[in-house]
Amino acid sequence: MSLRLAVTAGEPAGIGPDLCVQIAQAKLSTDLVVITDPAVLADRADSLGLPLTLHTFGDAGAQSGNGHLTVFPVPVNAAVSPGVLNKENGAFVIETLRIAAEGCVDGRWDGIVTAPVHKGVINESGVLFSGHTEYFRDYCGVEEVVMMLATEDLRVALVTTHLPLKDVADACTGDRIQRVSRILNNDLQQFFGVPAPHILVAGLNPHAGEDGHLGREEIDTIIPALNALREEGLNLTGPLPADTLFTPKYLDNADAALAMYHDQGLPVLKFHGFGRAANITLGLPIVRTSVDHGTALDLAGTGKADSGSLHTAIQVATQMATNRRKEITQ
Ligand SMILES: NC(=O)C1=CN([C@@H]2O[C@H](COP(=O)(O)OP(=O)(O)OC[C@H]3O[C@@H](n4cnc5c(N)ncnc54)[C@H](O)[C@@H]3O)[C@@H](O)[C@H]2O)C=CC1
Ligand SMILES: NCC(=O)COP(=O)(O)O
């Protein structure tokens, strides 16, 4: 049976609908079902001047690719104008995520690929929301998940995700570093065919603390956590100063880098491969990938949005879902 992925089109005023219309133009090897309001897609196809035939999920002959798109319809709450946020649609966006997760759990599809949402407007709509990563973690009832962004030749995972910088040091506990490292190690084996992952771990402070003179988190927390993980058999190098970790000397012999926080790891990844990377949630019982960028409100409806990252996210989700299926049938 061929794989089917759900694609949430994300914030309706952002570039998510544009990207869905754009990928529908290609010949697709994975069956896609886009979860959104079909009228938003039709309007966006008109703005972009691209052909689009819409089908409803479950209908005979429903297909995606070559100018067709299968849609699981969810109505928006308020009319959509490209580039203009409307908090009335916050609940709609969350409902598309809920349907995507529900369909994964009940087997309607094999994984989820998410187009970008706008965290600010969702919170303004009255829904507390940090990101998809945390949403799917809570939906699936797991304690820990890991955000990893990956291009073809660089993988960067994070110990902490969406929280204010002032809270990062306290959040990098030994327990969390251990849980995140185990998930990263396990999922690199399970989904990405890396039999014995070598993981580079960044310190938190400049120069990885300079022997305690620039911060004690390395000595008090990170080194003991890494030593305990080494006892379990994980192949870890670090804590390394983050400013030199991302150089070929280290990266050439590693399978992934583990950064302590969002803006320690992601600027490097995006400088290296923005538009070609996927954002992957590890540690979930379902497959979920996403694009490496946000809603780009400035580009919605203009035809200037690059769909490269959505293509990558679909490819990676297909690979992960294939490996998960193999595991289940073994
Ligand atoms: N997966 C997700 O749902 C993500 C959502 N976001 C959300 O997106 C919103 C906007 O975030 P920003 O920091 O402004 O980042 P952004 O990624 O939306 O935009 C940053 C810059 O990159 C450009 N850009 C982004 N995607 C592009 C594409 N596909 N093709 C060409 N250019 C592109 C934009 O035009 C802008 O100049 C925020 O609410 C943020 O939380 C951000 C990252 C991921
Ligand atoms: N910087 C990554 C990002 O904001 C996407 O997060 P998520 O919505 O995938 O959790």
Short mmCIF file of C-alpha atoms and ligand atoms in Angstrom, two decimals:
data_model
loop_
_atom_site.label_atom_id
_atom_site.label_comp_id
_atom_site.label_asym_id
_atom_site.label_seq_id
_atom_site.Cartn_x
_atom_site.Cartn_y
_atom_site.Cartn_z
CA MET A 1 0.00 0.00 0.00
CA SER A 2 1.40 3.41 -0.92
CA LEU A 3 2.15 5.96 1.75
CA ARG A 4 -0.19 8.81 2.49
CA LEU A 5 0.88 12.00 4.28
CA ALA A 6 -1.29 14.76 5.70
CA VAL A 7 -0.07 18.27 4.98
CA THR A 8 -1.43 21.05 7.17
CA ALA A 9 -1.46 24.28 5.18
CA GLY A 10 -0.80 26.32 8.34
CA GLU A 11 -1.57 30.00 8.78
CA PRO A 12 -4.02 30.80 5.95
CA ALA A 13 -2.66 34.34 5.48
CA GLY A 14 0.93 33.06 5.21
CA ILE A 15 2.76 31.20 2.46
CA GLY A 16 1.52 27.73 3.52
CA PRO A 17 -1.38 27.72 1.00
CA ASP A 18 0.98 29.01 -1.74
CA LEU A 19 3.41 26.18 -1.09
CA CYS A 20 0.62 23.58 -1.20
CA VAL A 21 -0.55 24.93 -4.56
CA GLN A 22 3.05 24.97 -5.81
CA ILE A 23 3.84 21.37 -4.81
CA ALA A 24 0.56 20.23 -6.39
CA GLN A 25 2.07 21.17 -9.76
CA ALA A 26 4.73 18.44 -9.50
CA LYS A 27 4.44 14.71 -10.08
CA LEU A 28 4.29 13.34 -6.54
CA SER A 29 5.45 9.90 -5.43
CA THR A 30 3.69 10.10 -2.06
CA ASP A 31 -0.07 10.49 -1.73
CA LEU A 32 -0.80 13.86 -0.08
CA VAL A 33 -3.92 15.11 1.70
CA VAL A 34 -3.91 18.81 2.50
CA ILE A 35 -5.84 19.82 5.60
CA THR A 36 -7.28 23.31 5.19
CA ASP A 37 -10.14 25.26 3.66
CA PRO A 38 -10.35 24.39 -0.07
CA ALA A 39 -11.55 27.93 -0.85
CA VAL A 40 -8.27 29.32 0.51
CA LEU A 41 -6.32 27.03 -1.83
CA ALA A 42 -8.49 27.93 -4.80
CA ASP A 43 -8.06 31.67 -4.14
CA ARG A 44 -4.30 31.29 -3.71
CA ALA A 45 -4.01 29.30 -6.95
CA ASP A 46 -5.81 32.20 -8.69
CA SER A 47 -3.40 34.73 -7.16
CA LEU A 48 -0.43 32.66 -8.30
CA GLY A 49 -1.92 31.96 -11.71
CA LEU A 50 -1.43 28.22 -11.25
CA PRO A 51 -3.86 25.49 -12.33
CA LEU A 52 -5.49 23.55 -9.49
CA THR A 53 -8.20 20.89 -9.46
CA LEU A 54 -9.39 20.15 -5.93
CA HIS A 55 -10.74 16.80 -4.68
CA THR A 56 -12.27 15.95 -1.33
CA PHE A 57 -10.51 13.28 0.71
CA GLY A 58 -12.39 10.00 0.39
CA ASP A 59 -13.97 10.78 -2.99
CA ALA A 60 -13.40 8.37 -5.88
CA GLY A 61 -10.53 9.52 -8.08
CA ALA A 62 -9.13 11.92 -5.45
CA GLN A 63 -5.47 12.54 -6.23
CA SER A 64 -2.59 14.93 -5.66
CA GLY A 65 0.09 16.10 -8.08
CA ASN A 66 0.10 17.23 -11.72
CA GLY A 67 -2.18 20.16 -10.86
CA HIS A 68 -4.51 18.19 -8.54
CA LEU A 69 -4.81 18.32 -4.77
CA THR A 70 -6.82 16.19 -2.35
CA VAL A 71 -8.16 18.21 0.54
CA PHE A 72 -9.55 17.31 3.94
CA PRO A 73 -11.83 20.35 4.24
CA VAL A 74 -11.84 22.50 7.36
CA PRO A 75 -13.61 25.86 7.04
CA VAL A 76 -11.82 29.06 8.06
CA ASN A 77 -13.61 31.21 10.62
CA ALA A 78 -12.98 34.51 8.83
CA ALA A 79 -12.19 35.58 5.26
CA VAL A 80 -8.50 35.35 4.39
CA SER A 81 -6.43 38.10 2.85
CA PRO A 82 -2.86 37.03 1.95
CA GLY A 83 -0.33 38.64 4.26
CA VAL A 84 -2.91 39.90 6.77
CA LEU A 85 -3.22 38.00 10.05
CA ASN A 86 -6.63 37.58 11.64
CA LYS A 87 -6.88 36.14 15.12
CA GLU A 88 -10.37 34.82 14.27
CA ASN A 89 -8.55 32.04 12.39
CA GLY A 90 -6.36 30.92 15.32
CA ALA A 91 -8.79 28.18 16.33
CA PHE A 92 -9.04 27.03 12.70
CA VAL A 93 -5.27 26.53 12.51
CA ILE A 94 -5.28 24.49 15.71
CA GLU A 95 -8.19 22.39 14.43
CA THR A 96 -6.16 21.46 11.31
CA LEU A 97 -3.33 20.26 13.58
CA ARG A 98 -5.75 18.25 15.72
CA ILE A 99 -7.24 16.56 12.65
CA ALA A 100 -3.76 15.80 11.31
CA ALA A 101 -2.72 14.15 14.58
CA GLU A 102 -5.98 12.27 14.94
CA GLY A 103 -5.69 10.87 11.40
CA CYS A 104 -2.16 9.70 12.11
CA VAL A 105 -3.22 7.91 15.26
CA ASP A 106 -6.22 6.23 13.60
CA GLY A 107 -4.23 5.22 10.50
CA ARG A 108 -5.85 7.45 7.85
CA TRP A 109 -2.37 8.70 6.99
CA ASP A 110 1.20 7.66 7.73
CA GLY A 111 2.64 10.98 8.85
CA ILE A 112 2.19 14.72 9.07
CA VAL A 113 4.00 17.50 7.23
CA THR A 114 3.24 20.96 8.55
CA ALA A 115 3.39 24.25 6.68
CA PRO A 116 4.14 27.23 8.94
CA VAL A 117 1.79 28.68 11.51
CA HIS A 118 2.03 32.07 13.19
CA LYS A 119 2.60 31.49 16.90
CA GLY A 120 1.82 35.09 17.83
CA VAL A 121 -1.62 35.27 16.25
CA ILE A 122 -2.61 31.87 17.68
CA ASN A 123 -1.77 33.15 21.16
CA GLU A 124 -3.66 36.37 20.45
CA SER A 125 -6.67 34.24 19.56
CA GLY A 126 -6.65 32.94 23.13
CA VAL A 127 -4.93 29.58 22.56
CA LEU A 128 -1.65 29.03 24.44
CA PHE A 129 0.71 27.75 21.76
CA SER A 130 4.52 27.46 21.70
CA GLY A 131 4.90 25.52 18.45
CA HIS A 132 3.89 22.35 16.58
CA THR A 133 6.63 20.45 18.39
CA GLU A 134 5.09 21.06 21.78
CA TYR A 135 1.53 20.69 20.41
CA PHE A 136 2.16 17.19 19.03
CA ARG A 137 4.14 16.23 22.16
CA ASP A 138 1.12 17.09 24.28
CA TYR A 139 -1.38 15.53 21.85
CA CYS A 140 0.54 12.26 21.91
CA GLY A 141 1.06 12.43 25.69
CA VAL A 142 4.82 11.94 25.62
CA GLU A 143 7.11 13.62 28.14
CA GLU A 144 9.90 14.64 25.79
CA VAL A 145 10.37 15.26 22.09
CA VAL A 146 13.32 16.66 20.20
CA MET A 147 13.39 19.31 17.50
CA MET A 148 15.95 18.47 14.82
CA LEU A 149 16.53 20.41 11.63
CA ALA A 150 18.34 18.60 8.87
CA THR A 151 19.76 19.21 5.44
CA GLU A 152 21.36 16.47 3.34
CA ASP A 153 24.69 16.87 5.18
CA LEU A 154 23.97 18.57 8.51
CA ARG A 155 21.65 17.64 11.37
CA VAL A 156 21.16 19.98 14.31
CA ALA A 157 19.02 18.95 17.29
CA LEU A 158 18.07 21.13 20.25
CA VAL A 159 17.95 20.49 23.99
CA THR A 160 15.46 23.36 24.44
CA THR A 161 13.06 24.85 21.90
CA HIS A 162 10.66 27.77 22.25
CA LEU A 163 11.39 29.55 25.47
CA PRO A 164 12.84 32.92 26.44
CA LEU A 165 16.63 33.03 26.49
CA LYS A 166 16.63 33.96 30.18
CA ASP A 167 15.02 30.59 30.99
CA VAL A 168 17.39 28.45 28.92
CA ALA A 169 20.09 27.74 31.50
CA ASP A 170 17.58 26.46 34.06
CA ALA A 171 15.85 24.33 31.40
CA CYS A 172 19.11 22.57 30.43
CA THR A 173 18.93 20.10 33.31
CA GLY A 174 20.94 16.90 33.38
CA ASP A 175 17.71 14.90 33.06
CA ARG A 176 16.60 16.81 29.98
CA ILE A 177 20.02 16.54 28.32
CA GLN A 178 19.92 12.79 28.92
CA ARG A 179 16.34 12.31 27.66
CA VAL A 180 16.99 14.41 24.54
CA SER A 181 20.28 12.64 23.78
CA ARG A 182 18.69 9.21 24.09
CA ILE A 183 15.84 10.17 21.75
CA LEU A 184 18.27 11.64 19.23
CA ASN A 185 20.49 8.56 19.39
CA ASN A 186 17.55 6.18 19.06
CA ASP A 187 15.77 8.02 16.22
CA LEU A 188 18.95 8.45 14.17
CA GLN A 189 19.19 4.66 14.25
CA GLN A 190 15.50 3.96 13.72
CA PHE A 191 14.65 6.48 11.01
CA PHE A 192 17.89 7.58 9.40
CA GLY A 193 19.89 4.37 9.13
CA VAL A 194 22.76 5.49 11.37
CA PRO A 195 23.78 2.34 13.27
CA ALA A 196 25.99 3.97 15.93
CA PRO A 197 25.42 7.73 15.94
CA HIS A 198 28.29 10.04 16.83
CA ILE A 199 26.80 13.15 18.38
CA LEU A 200 28.60 16.45 19.01
CA VAL A 201 27.25 18.25 22.07
CA ALA A 202 27.62 22.01 22.46
CA GLY A 203 28.35 23.71 25.76
CA LEU A 204 25.96 26.37 26.99
CA ASN A 205 28.42 29.15 27.76
CA PRO A 206 31.03 30.87 25.58
CA HIS A 207 34.07 28.59 25.24
CA ALA A 208 32.03 25.86 26.92
CA GLY A 209 32.45 27.72 30.20
CA GLU A 210 36.25 28.20 30.06
CA ASP A 211 36.84 25.79 32.97
CA GLY A 212 34.13 27.45 35.05
CA HIS A 213 35.33 31.04 34.56
CA LEU A 214 32.55 31.84 32.06
CA GLY A 215 29.75 29.82 33.66
CA ARG A 216 29.52 26.58 35.60
CA GLU A 217 26.73 24.73 33.74
CA GLU A 218 29.23 22.59 31.82
CA ILE A 219 31.00 21.44 35.01
CA ASP A 220 27.93 21.10 37.20
CA THR A 221 25.38 19.69 34.74
CA ILE A 222 26.45 18.95 31.17
CA ILE A 223 29.64 16.95 31.74
CA PRO A 224 28.07 14.66 34.38
CA ALA A 225 25.04 14.09 32.11
CA LEU A 226 27.24 13.21 29.13
CA ASN A 227 29.41 10.90 31.22
CA ALA A 228 26.32 9.00 32.40
CA LEU A 229 25.17 8.66 28.78
CA ARG A 230 28.59 7.37 27.74
CA GLU A 231 28.22 4.66 30.36
CA GLU A 232 25.01 3.65 28.51
CA GLY A 233 27.02 3.37 25.29
CA LEU A 234 26.23 6.65 23.54
CA ASN A 235 29.05 8.03 21.40
CA LEU A 236 29.20 11.69 22.39
CA THR A 237 31.86 14.35 21.94
CA GLY A 238 31.59 17.43 24.11
CA PRO A 239 30.71 19.72 25.57
CA LEU A 240 32.39 21.61 22.75
CA PRO A 241 32.49 25.40 22.41
CA ALA A 242 29.54 26.13 20.12
CA ASP A 243 31.48 28.62 18.02
CA THR A 244 33.91 25.99 16.75
CA LEU A 245 31.70 22.88 16.92
CA PHE A 246 30.21 23.78 13.54
CA THR A 247 33.48 23.44 11.63
CA PRO A 248 34.51 20.61 9.30
CA LYS A 249 37.09 19.27 11.76
CA TYR A 250 34.25 18.16 14.03
CA LEU A 251 31.30 17.87 11.66
CA ASP A 252 33.07 15.63 9.14
CA ASN A 253 33.11 12.78 11.66
CA ALA A 254 29.71 13.32 13.24
CA ASP A 255 26.11 12.33 12.54
CA ALA A 256 24.43 15.20 14.39
CA ALA A 257 25.11 18.24 16.53
CA LEU A 258 23.14 18.81 19.72
CA ALA A 259 22.76 22.50 20.59
CA MET A 260 21.55 23.68 23.98
CA TYR A 261 19.09 26.23 22.58
CA HIS A 262 17.23 27.39 19.47
CA ASP A 263 19.45 30.27 18.36
CA GLN A 264 22.68 28.44 19.15
CA GLY A 265 21.98 25.76 16.55
CA LEU A 266 19.43 26.98 14.03
CA PRO A 267 21.21 30.04 12.60
CA VAL A 268 24.09 27.76 11.61
CA LEU A 269 21.75 25.24 10.00
CA LYS A 270 19.82 27.97 8.17
CA PHE A 271 22.99 29.72 6.99
CA HIS A 272 24.09 26.37 5.61
CA GLY A 273 20.84 25.25 4.00
CA PHE A 274 17.81 27.57 4.40
CA GLY A 275 15.14 26.44 1.98
CA ARG A 276 16.56 22.92 1.70
CA ALA A 277 16.13 21.72 5.28
CA ALA A 278 13.36 19.91 7.12
CA ASN A 279 12.31 20.35 10.72
CA ILE A 280 11.71 16.93 12.27
CA THR A 281 10.10 16.09 15.59
CA LEU A 282 11.87 13.09 17.13
CA GLY A 283 10.48 11.02 19.96
CA LEU A 284 6.85 11.03 18.82
CA PRO A 285 4.81 7.87 18.21
CA ILE A 286 3.80 9.51 14.90
CA VAL A 287 5.86 10.87 12.02
CA ARG A 288 5.98 14.67 11.83
CA THR A 289 8.16 16.92 9.72
CA SER A 290 7.89 20.56 8.75
CA VAL A 291 9.44 23.33 6.73
CA ASP A 292 12.54 25.21 7.92
CA HIS A 293 10.90 28.64 7.66
CA GLY A 294 7.98 30.65 8.97
CA THR A 295 4.84 32.20 7.54
CA ALA A 296 6.69 34.82 5.41
CA LEU A 297 3.63 37.08 5.34
CA ASP A 298 5.50 39.44 3.01
CA LEU A 299 5.51 36.77 0.29
CA ALA A 300 1.98 35.31 0.58
CA GLY A 301 0.17 35.42 -2.73
CA THR A 302 3.16 36.86 -4.60
CA GLY A 303 4.56 33.70 -6.21
CA LYS A 304 7.97 34.41 -4.65
CA ALA A 305 7.87 31.75 -1.91
CA ASP A 306 10.36 28.92 -2.39
CA SER A 307 8.79 25.47 -1.90
CA GLY A 308 12.17 23.67 -1.56
CA SER A 309 11.86 23.09 2.15
CA LEU A 310 8.33 21.68 1.84
CA HIS A 311 9.64 19.22 -0.77
CA THR A 312 12.42 18.22 1.65
CA ALA A 313 9.96 17.86 4.53
CA ILE A 314 7.77 15.57 2.40
CA GLN A 315 10.79 13.47 1.36
CA VAL A 316 11.99 13.09 4.95
CA ALA A 317 8.50 12.21 6.23
CA THR A 318 8.21 9.61 3.47
CA GLN A 319 11.55 8.08 4.50
CA MET A 320 10.57 8.05 8.18
CA ALA A 321 7.11 6.58 7.52
CA THR A 322 8.63 3.89 5.28
CA ASN A 323 11.07 2.90 8.03
CA ARG A 324 8.33 2.91 10.65
CA ARG A 325 6.16 0.67 8.45
CA LYS A 326 9.05 -1.76 7.95
CA GLU A 327 9.57 -1.90 11.70
CA ILE A 328 5.88 -2.60 12.37
CA THR A 329 5.72 -5.39 9.78
CA GLN A 330 8.98 -7.07 10.89
N1 LIG B 1 7.15 25.57 11.19
C1 LIG B 1 6.56 26.68 11.61
O1 LIG B 1 5.36 26.70 11.84
C2 LIG B 1 7.36 27.93 11.80
C3 LIG B 1 6.69 29.07 12.10
N2 LIG B 1 7.38 30.23 12.28
C4 LIG B 1 6.56 31.41 12.57
O2 LIG B 1 6.54 32.23 11.41
C5 LIG B 1 6.29 33.57 11.81
C6 LIG B 1 7.22 34.50 11.06
O3 LIG B 1 8.56 34.23 11.48
P1 LIG B 1 9.86 34.94 10.92
O4 LIG B 1 10.83 34.93 12.01
O5 LIG B 1 9.48 36.23 10.27
O6 LIG B 1 10.45 33.94 9.84
P2 LIG B 1 10.06 33.61 8.34
O7 LIG B 1 10.76 32.35 8.02
O8 LIG B 1 8.60 33.64 8.12
O9 LIG B 1 10.69 34.80 7.48
C7 LIG B 1 12.05 35.15 7.56
C8 LIG B 1 12.52 35.66 6.19
O10 LIG B 1 12.66 34.55 5.30
C9 LIG B 1 11.85 34.73 4.14
N3 LIG B 1 11.27 33.43 3.80
C10 LIG B 1 10.68 32.57 4.68
N4 LIG B 1 10.24 31.49 4.03
C11 LIG B 1 10.57 31.64 2.74
C12 LIG B 1 10.36 30.85 1.57
N5 LIG B 1 9.74 29.67 1.60
N6 LIG B 1 10.81 31.33 0.39
C13 LIG B 1 11.44 32.52 0.33
N7 LIG B 1 11.67 33.31 1.41
C14 LIG B 1 11.22 32.89 2.58
C15 LIG B 1 10.79 35.76 4.53
O11 LIG B 1 10.27 36.44 3.43
C16 LIG B 1 11.56 36.63 5.52
O12 LIG B 1 12.31 37.57 4.83
C17 LIG B 1 6.44 33.61 13.33
O13 LIG B 1 5.16 33.65 13.91
C18 LIG B 1 7.11 32.29 13.66
O14 LIG B 1 6.74 31.78 14.90
C19 LIG B 1 8.74 30.31 12.18
C20 LIG B 1 9.45 29.18 11.87
C21 LIG B 1 8.82 27.91 11.66
N1 LIG B 2 12.21 27.65 14.67
C1 LIG B 2 11.45 26.50 14.45
C2 LIG B 2 10.03 26.79 14.61
O1 LIG B 2 9.63 27.83 15.07
C3 LIG B 2 9.10 25.73 14.23
O2 LIG B 2 8.66 25.14 15.37
P1 LIG B 2 7.49 24.08 15.35
O3 LIG B 2 6.25 24.84 15.07
O4 LIG B 2 7.84 23.08 14.33
O5 LIG B 2 7.52 23.55 16.74
#
